[in-house]
Tab-separated table of C-alpha atoms and ligand atoms in Angstrom:
chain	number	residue	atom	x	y	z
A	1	UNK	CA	0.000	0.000	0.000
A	2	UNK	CA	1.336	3.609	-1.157
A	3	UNK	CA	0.664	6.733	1.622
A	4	UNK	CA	2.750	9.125	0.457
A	5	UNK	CA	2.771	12.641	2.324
A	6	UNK	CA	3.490	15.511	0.253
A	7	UNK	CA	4.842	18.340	1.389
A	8	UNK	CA	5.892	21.863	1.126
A	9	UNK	CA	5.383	25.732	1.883
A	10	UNK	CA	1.919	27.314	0.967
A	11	UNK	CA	1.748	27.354	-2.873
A	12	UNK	CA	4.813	24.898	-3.117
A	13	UNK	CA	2.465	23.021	-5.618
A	14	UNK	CA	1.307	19.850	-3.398
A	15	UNK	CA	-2.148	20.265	-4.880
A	16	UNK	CA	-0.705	20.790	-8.604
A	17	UNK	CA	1.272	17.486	-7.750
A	18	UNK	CA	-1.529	15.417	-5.710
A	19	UNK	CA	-3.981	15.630	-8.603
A	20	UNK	CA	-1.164	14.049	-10.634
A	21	UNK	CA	-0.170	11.532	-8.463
A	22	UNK	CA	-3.944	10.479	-8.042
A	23	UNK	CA	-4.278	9.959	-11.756
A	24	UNK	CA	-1.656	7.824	-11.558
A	25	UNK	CA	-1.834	5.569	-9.141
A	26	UNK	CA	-5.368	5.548	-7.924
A	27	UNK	CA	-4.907	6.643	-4.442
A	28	UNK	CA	-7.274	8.848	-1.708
A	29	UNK	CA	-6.438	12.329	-1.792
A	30	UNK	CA	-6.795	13.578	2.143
A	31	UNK	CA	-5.958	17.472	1.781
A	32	UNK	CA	-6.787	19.174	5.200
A	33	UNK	CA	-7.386	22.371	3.366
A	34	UNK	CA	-10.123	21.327	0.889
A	35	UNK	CA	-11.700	18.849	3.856
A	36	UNK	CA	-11.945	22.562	5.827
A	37	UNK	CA	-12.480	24.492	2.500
A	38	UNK	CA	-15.693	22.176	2.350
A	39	UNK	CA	-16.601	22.532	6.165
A	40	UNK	CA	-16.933	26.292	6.014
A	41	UNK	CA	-19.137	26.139	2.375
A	42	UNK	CA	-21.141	23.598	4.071
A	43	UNK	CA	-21.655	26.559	7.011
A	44	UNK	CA	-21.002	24.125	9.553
A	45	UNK	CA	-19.751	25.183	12.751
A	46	UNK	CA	-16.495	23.935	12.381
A	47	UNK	CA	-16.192	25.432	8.888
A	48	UNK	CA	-17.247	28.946	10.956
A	49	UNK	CA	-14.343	28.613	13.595
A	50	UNK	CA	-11.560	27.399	10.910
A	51	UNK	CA	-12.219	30.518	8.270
A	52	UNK	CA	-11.853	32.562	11.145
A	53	UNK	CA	-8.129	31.428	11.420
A	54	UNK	CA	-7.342	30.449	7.344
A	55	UNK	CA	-8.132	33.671	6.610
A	56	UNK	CA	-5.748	34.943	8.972
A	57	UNK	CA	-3.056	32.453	7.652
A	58	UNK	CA	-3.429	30.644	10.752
A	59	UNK	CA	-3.080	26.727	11.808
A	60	UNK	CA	-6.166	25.255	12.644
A	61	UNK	CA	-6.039	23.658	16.312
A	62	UNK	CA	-4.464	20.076	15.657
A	63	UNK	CA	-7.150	18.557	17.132
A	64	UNK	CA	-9.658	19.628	14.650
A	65	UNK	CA	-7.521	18.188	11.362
A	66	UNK	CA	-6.640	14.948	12.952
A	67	UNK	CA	-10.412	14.299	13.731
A	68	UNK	CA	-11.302	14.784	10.306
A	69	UNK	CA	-7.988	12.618	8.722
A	70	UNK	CA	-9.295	10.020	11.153
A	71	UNK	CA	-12.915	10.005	10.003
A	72	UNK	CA	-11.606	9.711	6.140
A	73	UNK	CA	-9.368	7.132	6.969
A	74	UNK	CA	-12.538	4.753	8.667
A	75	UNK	CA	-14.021	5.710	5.682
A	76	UNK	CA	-11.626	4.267	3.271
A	77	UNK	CA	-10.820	1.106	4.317
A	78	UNK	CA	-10.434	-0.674	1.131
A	79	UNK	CA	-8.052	2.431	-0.572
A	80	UNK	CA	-5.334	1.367	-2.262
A	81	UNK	CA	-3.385	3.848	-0.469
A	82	UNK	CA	-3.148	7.695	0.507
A	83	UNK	CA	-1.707	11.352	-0.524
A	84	UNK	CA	-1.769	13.512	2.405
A	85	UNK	CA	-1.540	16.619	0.950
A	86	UNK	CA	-1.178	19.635	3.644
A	87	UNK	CA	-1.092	17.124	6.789
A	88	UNK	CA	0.383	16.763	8.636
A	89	UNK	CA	1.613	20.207	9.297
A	90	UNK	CA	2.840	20.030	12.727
A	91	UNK	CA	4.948	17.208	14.927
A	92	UNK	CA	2.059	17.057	16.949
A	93	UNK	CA	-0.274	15.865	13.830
A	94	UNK	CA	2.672	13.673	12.151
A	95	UNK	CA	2.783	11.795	15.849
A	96	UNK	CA	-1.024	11.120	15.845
A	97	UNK	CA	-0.980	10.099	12.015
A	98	UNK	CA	1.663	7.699	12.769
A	99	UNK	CA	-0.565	5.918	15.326
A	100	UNK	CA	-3.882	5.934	13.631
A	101	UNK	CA	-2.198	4.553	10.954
A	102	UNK	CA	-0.889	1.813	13.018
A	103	UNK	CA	-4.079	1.447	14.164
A	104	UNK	CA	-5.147	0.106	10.602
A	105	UNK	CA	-2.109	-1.697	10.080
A	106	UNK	CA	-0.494	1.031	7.755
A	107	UNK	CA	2.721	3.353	7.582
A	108	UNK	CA	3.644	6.086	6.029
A	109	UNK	CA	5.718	4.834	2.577
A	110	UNK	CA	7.550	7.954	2.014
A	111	UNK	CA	7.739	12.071	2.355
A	112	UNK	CA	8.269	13.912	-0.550
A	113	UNK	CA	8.823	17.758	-0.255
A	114	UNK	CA	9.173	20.626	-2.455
A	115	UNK	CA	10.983	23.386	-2.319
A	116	UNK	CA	10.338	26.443	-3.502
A	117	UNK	CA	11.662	29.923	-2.122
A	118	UNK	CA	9.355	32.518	-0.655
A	119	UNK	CA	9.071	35.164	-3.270
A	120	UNK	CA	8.258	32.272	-5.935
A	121	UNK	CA	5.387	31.625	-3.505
A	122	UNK	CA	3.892	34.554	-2.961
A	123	UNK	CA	3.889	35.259	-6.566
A	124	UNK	CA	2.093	31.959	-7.556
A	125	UNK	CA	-0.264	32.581	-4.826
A	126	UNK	CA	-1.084	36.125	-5.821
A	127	UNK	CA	-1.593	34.866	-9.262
A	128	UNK	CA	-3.856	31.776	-7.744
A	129	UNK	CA	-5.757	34.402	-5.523
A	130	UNK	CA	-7.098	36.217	-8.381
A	131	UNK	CA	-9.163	33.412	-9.718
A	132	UNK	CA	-8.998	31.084	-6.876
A	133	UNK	CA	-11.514	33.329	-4.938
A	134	UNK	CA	-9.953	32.059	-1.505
A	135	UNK	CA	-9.300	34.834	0.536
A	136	UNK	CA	-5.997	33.585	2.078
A	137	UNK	CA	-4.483	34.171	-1.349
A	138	UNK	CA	-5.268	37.509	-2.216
A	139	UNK	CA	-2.989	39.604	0.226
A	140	UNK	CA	0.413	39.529	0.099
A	141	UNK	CA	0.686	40.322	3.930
A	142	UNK	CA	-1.279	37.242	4.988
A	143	UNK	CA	0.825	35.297	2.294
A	144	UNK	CA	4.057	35.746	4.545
A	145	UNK	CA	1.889	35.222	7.331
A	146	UNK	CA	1.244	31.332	5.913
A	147	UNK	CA	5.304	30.992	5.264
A	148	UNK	CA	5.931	32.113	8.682
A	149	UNK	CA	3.498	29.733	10.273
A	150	UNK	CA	5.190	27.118	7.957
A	151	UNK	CA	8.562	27.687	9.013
A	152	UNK	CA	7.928	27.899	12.558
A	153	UNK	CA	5.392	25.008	12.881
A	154	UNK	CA	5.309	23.091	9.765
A	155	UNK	CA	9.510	22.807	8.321
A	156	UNK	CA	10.007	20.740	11.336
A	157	UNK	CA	7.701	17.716	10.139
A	158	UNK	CA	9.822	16.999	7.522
A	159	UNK	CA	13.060	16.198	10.588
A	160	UNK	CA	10.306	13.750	12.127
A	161	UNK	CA	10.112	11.873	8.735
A	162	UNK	CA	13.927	12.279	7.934
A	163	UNK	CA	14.272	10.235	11.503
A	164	UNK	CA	12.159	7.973	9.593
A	165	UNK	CA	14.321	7.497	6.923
A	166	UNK	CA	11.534	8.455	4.884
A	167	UNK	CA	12.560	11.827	3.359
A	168	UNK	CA	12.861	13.124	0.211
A	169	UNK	CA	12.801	17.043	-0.676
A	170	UNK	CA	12.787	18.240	-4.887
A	171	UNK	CA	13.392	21.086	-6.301
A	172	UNK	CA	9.907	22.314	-6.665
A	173	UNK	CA	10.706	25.192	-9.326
A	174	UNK	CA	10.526	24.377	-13.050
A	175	UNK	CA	7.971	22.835	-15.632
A	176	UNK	CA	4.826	20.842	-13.641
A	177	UNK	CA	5.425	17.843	-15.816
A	178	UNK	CA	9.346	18.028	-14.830
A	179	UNK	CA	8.509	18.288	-11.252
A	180	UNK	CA	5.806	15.154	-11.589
A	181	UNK	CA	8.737	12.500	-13.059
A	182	UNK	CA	10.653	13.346	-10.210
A	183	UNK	CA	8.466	12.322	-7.881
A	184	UNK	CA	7.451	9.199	-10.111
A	185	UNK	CA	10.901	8.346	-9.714
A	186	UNK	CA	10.897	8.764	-5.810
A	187	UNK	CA	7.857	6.413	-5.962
A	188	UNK	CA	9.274	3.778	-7.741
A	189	UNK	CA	12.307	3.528	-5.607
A	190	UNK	CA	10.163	3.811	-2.393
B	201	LIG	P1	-3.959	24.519	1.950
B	201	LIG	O1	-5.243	24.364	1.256
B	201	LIG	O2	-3.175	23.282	2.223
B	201	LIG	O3	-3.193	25.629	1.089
B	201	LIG	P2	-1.863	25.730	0.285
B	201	LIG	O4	-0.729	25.209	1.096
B	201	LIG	O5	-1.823	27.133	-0.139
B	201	LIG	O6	-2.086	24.892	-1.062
B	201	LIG	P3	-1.101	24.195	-2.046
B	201	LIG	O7	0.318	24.295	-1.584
B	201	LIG	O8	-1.684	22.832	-2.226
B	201	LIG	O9	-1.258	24.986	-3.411
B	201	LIG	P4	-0.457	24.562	-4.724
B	201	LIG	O10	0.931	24.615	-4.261
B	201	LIG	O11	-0.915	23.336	-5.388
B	201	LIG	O12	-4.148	25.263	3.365
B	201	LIG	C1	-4.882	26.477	3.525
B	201	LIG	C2	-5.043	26.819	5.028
B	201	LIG	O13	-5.808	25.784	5.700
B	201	LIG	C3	-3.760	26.911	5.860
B	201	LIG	O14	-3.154	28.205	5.776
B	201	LIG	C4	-4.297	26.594	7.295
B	201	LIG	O15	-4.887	27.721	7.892
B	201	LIG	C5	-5.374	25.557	7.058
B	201	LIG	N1	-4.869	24.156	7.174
B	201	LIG	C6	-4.833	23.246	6.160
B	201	LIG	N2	-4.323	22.070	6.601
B	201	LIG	C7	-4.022	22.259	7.929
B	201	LIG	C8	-3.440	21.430	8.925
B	201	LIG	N3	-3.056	20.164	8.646
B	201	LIG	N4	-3.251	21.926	10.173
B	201	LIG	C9	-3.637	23.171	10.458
B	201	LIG	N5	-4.187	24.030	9.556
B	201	LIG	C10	-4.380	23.576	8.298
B	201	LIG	O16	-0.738	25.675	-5.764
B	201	LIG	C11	-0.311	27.014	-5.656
B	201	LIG	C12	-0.314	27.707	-7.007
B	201	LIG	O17	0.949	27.480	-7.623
B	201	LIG	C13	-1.364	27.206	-7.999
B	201	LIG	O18	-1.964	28.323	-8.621
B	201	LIG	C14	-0.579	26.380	-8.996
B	201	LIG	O19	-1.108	26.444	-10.315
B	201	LIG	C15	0.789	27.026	-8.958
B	201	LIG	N6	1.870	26.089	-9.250
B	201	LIG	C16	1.980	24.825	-8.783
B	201	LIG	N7	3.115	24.248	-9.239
B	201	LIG	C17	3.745	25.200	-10.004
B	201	LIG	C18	4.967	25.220	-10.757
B	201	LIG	N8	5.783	24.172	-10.814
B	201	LIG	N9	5.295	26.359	-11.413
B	201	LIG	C19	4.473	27.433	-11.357
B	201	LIG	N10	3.303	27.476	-10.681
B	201	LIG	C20	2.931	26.368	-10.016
């Protein structure tokens, strides 16, 4: 079975990449920010309390994003594996990922990360927020506000998985396609 986290900075391209990888090899995409994305069009109280953070750039309380990863996961029992695509984004959330997937009998295969330097990211997320609608995109301010939440709380996950053995980090600047064979390539070796 293939669970591959993917990871990166805000706008690194782990969503460009997921949908990809998906295609490919049939997996569940679990992305924490579409699964909250969904929570606050559906109104839900939850959804309310999480845009009140996102749109401030803000991590949502671990709690909340490893209760819904756990629900998916129960509901996917006969998935031929998983991207996690945004999560986990602390050590906190990579700890309690490892042991509800040990509770099913399942490990993480491999992290891949891309890297991509700030200014590259804002710009692509600038560019995103003017279709994208999402209102954590369209200020460049609460842009640098993400990277800074992501290097202070997030760039440590990918030490936890290096422990592991189970690191990989790409350059995550160039053609999509390019980027996509590298990973293929991590996959097949993994
Ligand atoms: P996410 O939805 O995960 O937002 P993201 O990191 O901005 O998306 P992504 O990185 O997938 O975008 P992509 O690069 O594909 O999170 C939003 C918010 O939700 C967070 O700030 C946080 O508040 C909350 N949240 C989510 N998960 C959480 C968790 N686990 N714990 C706590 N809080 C959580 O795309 C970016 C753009 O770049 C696109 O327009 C794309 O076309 C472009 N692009 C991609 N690859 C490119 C390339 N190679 N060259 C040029 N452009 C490229």
């Amino acid at each position: 079975m293939l669970n591959l986290v993917l990871f990166g900075p805000p706008g690194a391209g782990k969503g460009t990449q997921s949908a990809n990888i998906i295609q490919k090899y049939g997996l569940i995409h679990l992305s924490t920010g579409d699964l909250l994305r969904a929570e606050i069009n559906a109104g839900t109280s939850l959804g309310l309390e999480a845009k009140k953070l996102m749109d401030q750039g803000i991590l949502v309380p671990d709690a909340v994003v490893i209760g819904m990863i756990e629900n998916k996961l129960n509901e996917n029992k006969a998935a031929a594996g998983f991207i996690f695509d945004g999560f986990p984004r602390t050590v906190a959330q990579a700890e309690a990922l490892d042991s509800l997937l040990a509770s099913h009998d399942l490990s993480i295969t491999q992290m891949i990360a891309l890297e991509v330097a700030e200014e590259e990211l804002t710009q692509r997320l600038l560019e995103r927020g003017k279709s994208s609608g999402r209102p954590d995109d369209q200020n460049e301010e609460l842009i640098r506000k993400r990277v800074q939440e992501y290097t202070e709380k997030t760039a440590p996950v990918a030490g936890y998985y290096a422990n592991q053995g189970k690191f990989t980090g790409i350059n995550g600047v160039g053609e999509i396609e390019e980027i996509f064979d590298q990973i293929l390539s991590i996959i097949e070796r993994s």
